[in-house]
Amino acid sequence: MTRPFRFSVQANAPPAGQGWPAFARRIESLGYGGLVMADHVVGNGLSPFPALAAAAAATTTLRVGTLVLDNDFRNPLLLAREAATVDVISNGRLELGIGAGWHDRDNQSLGIGYDPPRVRVERLAEAVPLLKRLFTEDEVSHAGTYYRHDRAHSGPKPVQRPHPPILIAGGGDRILELAVKQADLIGVVPRTRRDGAPDRAAYSWETALDRFAYVRGLLGDRDVELNTLVFGMIVTDDRAAAIAELAKRMEGAPPEMIDRSPFFLVGSLAEMRAQLLRVRDTFGVSYFNVRGEHVEAFAPLAKDLAGNGAGGHRD
């Protein structure tokens, strides 16, 4: 089954001179399906849940979400309460993206340890089923390796039942195995090195083939929506020059890698259409998160592809 395209914008603050509610309304009016936020305490980004609640209150159809929360920052009980509150405020428009964290500077700023990937994924593996229980059960007691709750009550029940869609994103074997077992949406993104630094090779077409094939192999016959983040997007008639610019931003990544990578969108809207159709046909990913200064220029294509069903072509 070929899934229809879906596009959301990732942003942690509005463009200069524009308020956040107005920005959310603009994203909705451009035809995007969602507005999602990352989760970092370094930088000047807005805090996700208050900002998503404000975005939901300012719009009517726009889905709001996290891409993705760092599990280590929050107790599952408090996270379940905050997420359910946003789902109630938005009348069922929340998508809860969560991961094991990757940016060691966040942990250093918070004064918490940056554990090895295995430990962070184990903690996430305990947290996600616990979140589901907190969303659905009236009272939860739990005694695990990382979390303990005694007759916990998480607050409002979400509008979406049994709970808001949960997206788990990552690039390593362990977290993708967890995503296949526990997630409603699976995000496949380039993995980072152990210290959180980006691994340039992880952005290549060949590595993406391996990662998406790994997920599809674990899924078997199950049909789950696959997602990825577009790390660089430039709408231009000079594709070669834009690829060279992105290669510099990527600290000398080979231009030929960016040219083929499914994690970048570069070129005219017609060239981008061809790229997106190729990526969906090759990897099975249909849900894309885009970001950056070219969001408005890309919007007509996003609206057209999302509005024309599974094929993405206008008859």
Short mmCIF file of C-alpha atoms in Angstrom, two decimals:
data_model
loop_
_atom_site.label_atom_id
_atom_site.label_comp_id
_atom_site.label_asym_id
_atom_site.label_seq_id
_atom_site.Cartn_x
_atom_site.Cartn_y
_atom_site.Cartn_z
CA MET A 1 0.00 0.00 0.00
CA THR A 2 1.30 3.44 -0.97
CA ARG A 3 0.44 5.98 1.70
CA PRO A 4 -0.52 9.56 0.84
CA PHE A 5 2.05 12.23 1.43
CA ARG A 6 1.89 14.26 4.61
CA PHE A 7 3.96 17.33 5.51
CA SER A 8 4.56 19.18 8.77
CA VAL A 9 6.77 22.14 9.56
CA GLN A 10 9.33 21.87 12.35
CA ALA A 11 9.98 25.20 14.10
CA ASN A 12 10.92 26.20 17.62
CA ALA A 13 10.22 29.92 17.26
CA PRO A 14 8.40 32.15 14.79
CA PRO A 15 10.27 34.03 12.05
CA ALA A 16 11.54 37.47 13.03
CA GLY A 17 8.77 40.00 13.29
CA GLN A 18 5.99 37.43 13.48
CA GLY A 19 4.16 36.23 16.59
CA TRP A 20 3.85 32.52 17.34
CA PRO A 21 0.02 32.26 17.01
CA ALA A 22 0.15 34.17 13.72
CA PHE A 23 2.92 31.86 12.51
CA ALA A 24 0.82 28.79 13.36
CA ARG A 25 -2.13 30.25 11.44
CA ARG A 26 0.17 30.94 8.49
CA ILE A 27 1.44 27.37 8.42
CA GLU A 28 -2.17 26.16 8.45
CA SER A 29 -3.20 28.57 5.68
CA LEU A 30 -0.30 27.41 3.50
CA GLY A 31 -1.75 23.90 3.57
CA TYR A 32 0.68 22.12 5.83
CA GLY A 33 -0.82 19.38 7.95
CA GLY A 34 1.11 20.03 11.14
CA LEU A 35 3.48 22.11 13.21
CA VAL A 36 6.04 20.19 15.27
CA MET A 37 8.73 21.23 17.73
CA ALA A 38 12.09 19.86 18.81
CA ASP A 39 13.08 19.63 22.47
CA HIS A 40 16.30 21.40 23.42
CA VAL A 41 17.20 23.53 26.41
CA VAL A 42 20.18 25.06 24.61
CA GLY A 43 19.30 27.85 22.20
CA ASN A 44 16.40 30.26 22.33
CA GLY A 45 13.53 28.03 21.22
CA LEU A 46 10.13 28.08 22.86
CA SER A 47 9.16 25.39 25.35
CA PRO A 48 7.22 22.75 23.39
CA PHE A 49 4.00 22.12 25.31
CA PRO A 50 3.01 25.73 26.07
CA ALA A 51 3.85 26.72 22.50
CA LEU A 52 1.92 23.80 21.01
CA ALA A 53 -1.09 24.63 23.16
CA ALA A 54 -0.98 28.22 21.89
CA ALA A 55 -0.62 27.03 18.29
CA ALA A 56 -3.58 24.70 18.70
CA ALA A 57 -5.71 27.47 20.18
CA ALA A 58 -4.87 29.73 17.22
CA THR A 59 -5.80 27.16 14.55
CA THR A 60 -8.62 24.78 13.69
CA THR A 61 -7.22 21.85 11.68
CA LEU A 62 -3.45 22.03 12.13
CA ARG A 63 -2.03 19.04 13.97
CA VAL A 64 0.61 19.86 16.58
CA GLY A 65 3.39 17.64 17.79
CA THR A 66 6.82 17.05 19.21
CA LEU A 67 9.70 15.95 17.01
CA VAL A 68 10.92 14.77 19.33
CA LEU A 69 10.87 15.04 23.10
CA ASP A 70 13.96 13.91 24.96
CA ASN A 71 12.70 11.18 27.25
CA ASP A 72 15.39 11.81 29.86
CA PHE A 73 14.08 15.30 30.62
CA ARG A 74 10.67 14.28 31.97
CA ASN A 75 8.95 11.99 34.42
CA PRO A 76 6.37 9.86 32.56
CA LEU A 77 3.55 10.95 34.86
CA LEU A 78 4.19 14.65 34.21
CA LEU A 79 4.69 14.01 30.50
CA ALA A 80 1.41 12.11 30.24
CA ARG A 81 -0.43 14.96 31.99
CA GLU A 82 1.09 17.66 29.79
CA ALA A 83 0.51 15.71 26.58
CA ALA A 84 -3.09 14.88 27.46
CA THR A 85 -3.70 18.54 28.31
CA VAL A 86 -2.51 19.64 24.86
CA ASP A 87 -4.61 16.90 23.25
CA VAL A 88 -7.67 18.21 25.11
CA ILE A 89 -6.93 21.86 24.25
CA SER A 90 -6.44 20.96 20.58
CA ASN A 91 -9.51 18.68 20.50
CA GLY A 92 -7.43 15.67 19.52
CA ARG A 93 -4.72 17.14 17.29
CA LEU A 94 -1.56 16.11 19.19
CA GLU A 95 1.12 13.74 17.90
CA LEU A 96 3.57 12.79 20.63
CA GLY A 97 7.05 12.25 19.24
CA ILE A 98 9.65 10.95 21.67
CA GLY A 99 13.22 9.71 21.50
CA ALA A 100 16.22 8.78 23.61
CA GLY A 101 18.02 12.12 23.18
CA TRP A 102 21.14 12.88 21.21
CA HIS A 103 22.53 16.31 22.16
CA ASP A 104 24.95 16.05 25.07
CA ARG A 105 24.91 19.85 25.56
CA ASP A 106 21.28 19.63 26.67
CA ASN A 107 22.17 17.16 29.39
CA GLN A 108 25.14 19.20 30.49
CA SER A 109 22.96 22.31 30.76
CA LEU A 110 20.44 20.41 32.88
CA GLY A 111 23.11 18.85 35.06
CA ILE A 112 22.03 15.30 34.27
CA GLY A 113 24.18 12.47 33.00
CA TYR A 114 24.43 11.70 29.30
CA ASP A 115 24.23 7.93 29.52
CA PRO A 116 25.40 5.55 26.79
CA PRO A 117 22.84 4.95 24.02
CA ARG A 118 21.95 1.50 25.38
CA VAL A 119 20.89 2.97 28.74
CA ARG A 120 18.94 5.84 27.21
CA VAL A 121 17.04 3.47 24.93
CA GLU A 122 16.35 1.06 27.82
CA ARG A 123 14.89 3.96 29.79
CA LEU A 124 12.73 4.97 26.83
CA ALA A 125 11.60 1.35 26.43
CA GLU A 126 10.31 1.44 30.00
CA ALA A 127 8.76 4.90 29.64
CA VAL A 128 6.63 4.39 26.51
CA PRO A 129 4.46 1.48 27.75
CA LEU A 130 4.14 3.36 31.03
CA LEU A 131 2.91 6.45 29.16
CA LYS A 132 0.27 4.34 27.43
CA ARG A 133 -0.95 3.04 30.77
CA LEU A 134 -1.07 6.56 32.21
CA PHE A 135 -3.14 7.70 29.22
CA THR A 136 -5.64 4.85 29.49
CA GLU A 137 -5.84 3.63 33.09
CA ASP A 138 -7.42 5.47 36.01
CA GLU A 139 -4.64 4.54 38.42
CA VAL A 140 -1.16 3.24 37.69
CA SER A 141 1.36 1.59 39.98
CA HIS A 142 4.73 0.69 38.52
CA ALA A 143 8.06 -0.47 39.93
CA GLY A 144 10.68 -0.69 37.21
CA THR A 145 14.37 -0.15 36.70
CA TYR A 146 14.08 3.58 36.02
CA TYR A 147 10.60 4.66 37.15
CA ARG A 148 8.39 4.09 40.16
CA HIS A 149 4.77 5.21 40.52
CA ASP A 150 2.41 4.47 43.39
CA ARG A 151 -1.28 4.76 42.44
CA ALA A 152 -0.53 7.51 39.93
CA HIS A 153 -3.31 9.46 38.29
CA SER A 154 -2.14 11.43 35.27
CA GLY A 155 -4.91 14.00 34.98
CA PRO A 156 -7.20 14.51 31.96
CA LYS A 157 -7.75 11.66 29.54
CA PRO A 158 -6.75 12.52 25.99
CA VAL A 159 -9.39 13.12 23.33
CA GLN A 160 -7.70 10.67 20.97
CA ARG A 161 -8.27 7.11 22.09
CA PRO A 162 -6.63 5.11 23.34
CA HIS A 163 -3.99 7.87 23.31
CA PRO A 164 -2.41 10.42 20.95
CA PRO A 165 -0.35 8.79 18.20
CA ILE A 166 3.15 8.09 19.49
CA LEU A 167 6.09 8.62 17.16
CA ILE A 168 9.46 7.16 18.10
CA ALA A 169 12.42 8.40 16.08
CA GLY A 170 16.01 7.29 15.82
CA GLY A 171 18.63 5.68 13.65
CA GLY A 172 20.15 2.84 15.67
CA ASP A 173 19.04 -0.79 15.83
CA ARG A 174 17.78 -0.70 19.43
CA ILE A 175 15.60 2.38 19.12
CA LEU A 176 14.16 1.31 15.77
CA GLU A 177 13.31 -2.10 17.27
CA LEU A 178 11.52 -0.26 20.06
CA ALA A 179 9.70 1.93 17.54
CA VAL A 180 8.43 -1.12 15.65
CA LYS A 181 7.15 -2.64 18.89
CA GLN A 182 5.62 0.44 20.51
CA ALA A 183 5.10 3.33 18.08
CA ASP A 184 2.15 4.35 15.94
CA LEU A 185 4.51 6.36 13.70
CA ILE A 186 8.16 5.50 13.07
CA GLY A 187 10.71 8.23 12.42
CA VAL A 188 13.93 7.18 10.71
CA VAL A 189 16.67 9.79 11.01
CA PRO A 190 20.46 9.72 10.65
CA ARG A 191 22.08 8.35 13.76
CA THR A 192 24.58 10.39 15.73
CA ARG A 193 27.92 9.38 17.19
CA ARG A 194 28.12 8.26 20.81
CA ASP A 195 28.89 11.82 21.98
CA GLY A 196 25.96 13.30 20.04
CA ALA A 197 28.03 14.63 17.15
CA PRO A 198 26.50 14.07 13.69
CA ASP A 199 27.73 11.11 11.67
CA ARG A 200 28.03 12.43 8.10
CA ALA A 201 27.92 8.95 6.57
CA ALA A 202 24.51 8.40 8.16
CA TYR A 203 22.96 10.89 5.71
CA SER A 204 23.86 8.86 2.62
CA TRP A 205 21.43 7.10 0.31
CA GLU A 206 23.07 3.76 1.07
CA THR A 207 22.76 4.16 4.85
CA ALA A 208 19.12 5.22 4.47
CA LEU A 209 18.46 2.10 2.40
CA ASP A 210 19.89 0.00 5.21
CA ARG A 211 17.92 1.76 7.97
CA PHE A 212 14.54 1.72 6.22
CA ALA A 213 15.05 -1.88 5.11
CA TYR A 214 15.83 -2.78 8.71
CA VAL A 215 12.55 -1.23 9.86
CA ARG A 216 10.51 -2.84 7.09
CA GLY A 217 12.05 -6.21 7.90
CA LEU A 218 10.96 -5.90 11.52
CA LEU A 219 7.49 -4.70 10.53
CA GLY A 220 6.78 -7.61 8.23
CA ASP A 221 3.25 -7.26 6.85
CA ARG A 222 2.26 -4.45 9.26
CA ASP A 223 1.47 -1.12 7.61
CA VAL A 224 2.87 1.70 9.75
CA GLU A 225 3.37 5.30 8.63
CA LEU A 226 7.07 6.08 8.21
CA ASN A 227 8.46 9.54 8.84
CA THR A 228 11.67 11.45 8.35
CA LEU A 229 13.04 14.95 8.89
CA VAL A 230 14.37 16.97 5.97
CA PHE A 231 17.58 18.40 7.41
CA GLY A 232 18.22 20.86 4.59
CA MET A 233 15.76 22.31 2.07
CA ILE A 234 16.45 24.92 -0.59
CA VAL A 235 13.98 25.89 -3.32
CA THR A 236 16.08 27.10 -6.25
CA ASP A 237 16.58 26.92 -10.00
CA ASP A 238 20.33 26.38 -9.44
CA ARG A 239 20.40 22.98 -7.79
CA ALA A 240 24.17 22.47 -8.13
CA ALA A 241 25.00 25.72 -6.33
CA ALA A 242 22.53 24.93 -3.53
CA ILE A 243 24.02 21.45 -3.06
CA ALA A 244 27.47 23.04 -2.79
CA GLU A 245 26.12 25.42 -0.15
CA LEU A 246 24.64 22.56 1.87
CA ALA A 247 27.92 20.65 1.60
CA LYS A 248 29.68 23.59 3.26
CA ARG A 249 27.05 23.71 6.01
CA MET A 250 27.64 20.01 6.56
CA GLU A 251 31.33 20.73 7.21
CA GLY A 252 32.59 19.40 3.93
CA ALA A 253 30.16 16.55 3.28
CA PRO A 254 30.58 15.28 -0.29
CA PRO A 255 28.18 17.14 -2.64
CA GLU A 256 27.35 13.86 -4.38
CA MET A 257 26.08 12.45 -1.06
CA ILE A 258 23.76 15.44 -0.55
CA ASP A 259 22.66 15.16 -4.18
CA ARG A 260 21.29 11.66 -3.52
CA SER A 261 20.44 11.82 0.19
CA PRO A 262 16.76 11.38 1.14
CA PHE A 263 17.34 13.76 4.07
CA PHE A 264 17.77 16.84 1.83
CA LEU A 265 15.41 18.52 -0.64
CA VAL A 266 17.07 20.76 -3.19
CA GLY A 267 16.03 22.27 -6.50
CA SER A 268 12.97 23.59 -8.27
CA LEU A 269 9.54 22.43 -7.16
CA ALA A 270 9.45 20.08 -10.14
CA GLU A 271 12.81 18.60 -9.14
CA MET A 272 11.64 18.29 -5.54
CA ARG A 273 8.49 16.49 -6.66
CA ALA A 274 10.63 13.91 -8.42
CA GLN A 275 12.87 13.55 -5.35
CA LEU A 276 9.93 13.02 -3.01
CA LEU A 277 8.26 10.46 -5.25
CA ARG A 278 11.55 8.59 -5.55
CA VAL A 279 12.08 8.63 -1.78
CA ARG A 280 8.56 7.41 -1.08
CA ASP A 281 8.79 4.67 -3.73
CA THR A 282 12.24 3.53 -2.52
CA PHE A 283 11.95 3.80 1.26
CA GLY A 284 8.21 3.75 1.94
CA VAL A 285 8.36 7.04 3.85
CA SER A 286 5.36 9.29 3.25
CA TYR A 287 5.41 11.72 6.20
CA PHE A 288 8.02 14.48 5.92
CA ASN A 289 8.94 17.24 8.35
CA VAL A 290 10.46 20.30 6.71
CA ARG A 291 12.02 23.41 8.21
CA GLY A 292 13.91 26.58 7.44
CA GLU A 293 13.55 29.70 5.36
CA HIS A 294 12.14 27.92 2.30
CA VAL A 295 9.01 26.58 4.00
CA GLU A 296 6.77 29.14 2.26
CA ALA A 297 8.31 28.53 -1.17
CA PHE A 298 7.89 24.77 -0.75
CA ALA A 299 4.28 25.03 0.47
CA PRO A 300 2.53 24.82 -2.96
CA LEU A 301 4.20 21.48 -3.66
CA ALA A 302 3.49 20.16 -0.16
CA LYS A 303 -0.16 21.13 -0.51
CA ASP A 304 -0.43 19.61 -3.98
CA LEU A 305 1.19 16.31 -3.05
CA ALA A 306 -0.76 15.93 0.17
CA GLY A 307 -4.02 16.88 -1.54
CA ASN A 308 -3.78 14.44 -4.42
CA GLY A 309 -3.95 11.14 -2.56
CA ALA A 310 -1.48 8.30 -2.77
CA GLY A 311 -0.14 9.05 -6.23
CA GLY A 312 0.87 12.65 -5.72
CA HIS A 313 -0.03 13.54 -9.31
CA ARG A 314 -2.80 15.79 -10.57
CA ASP A 315 -4.93 14.13 -13.23
#
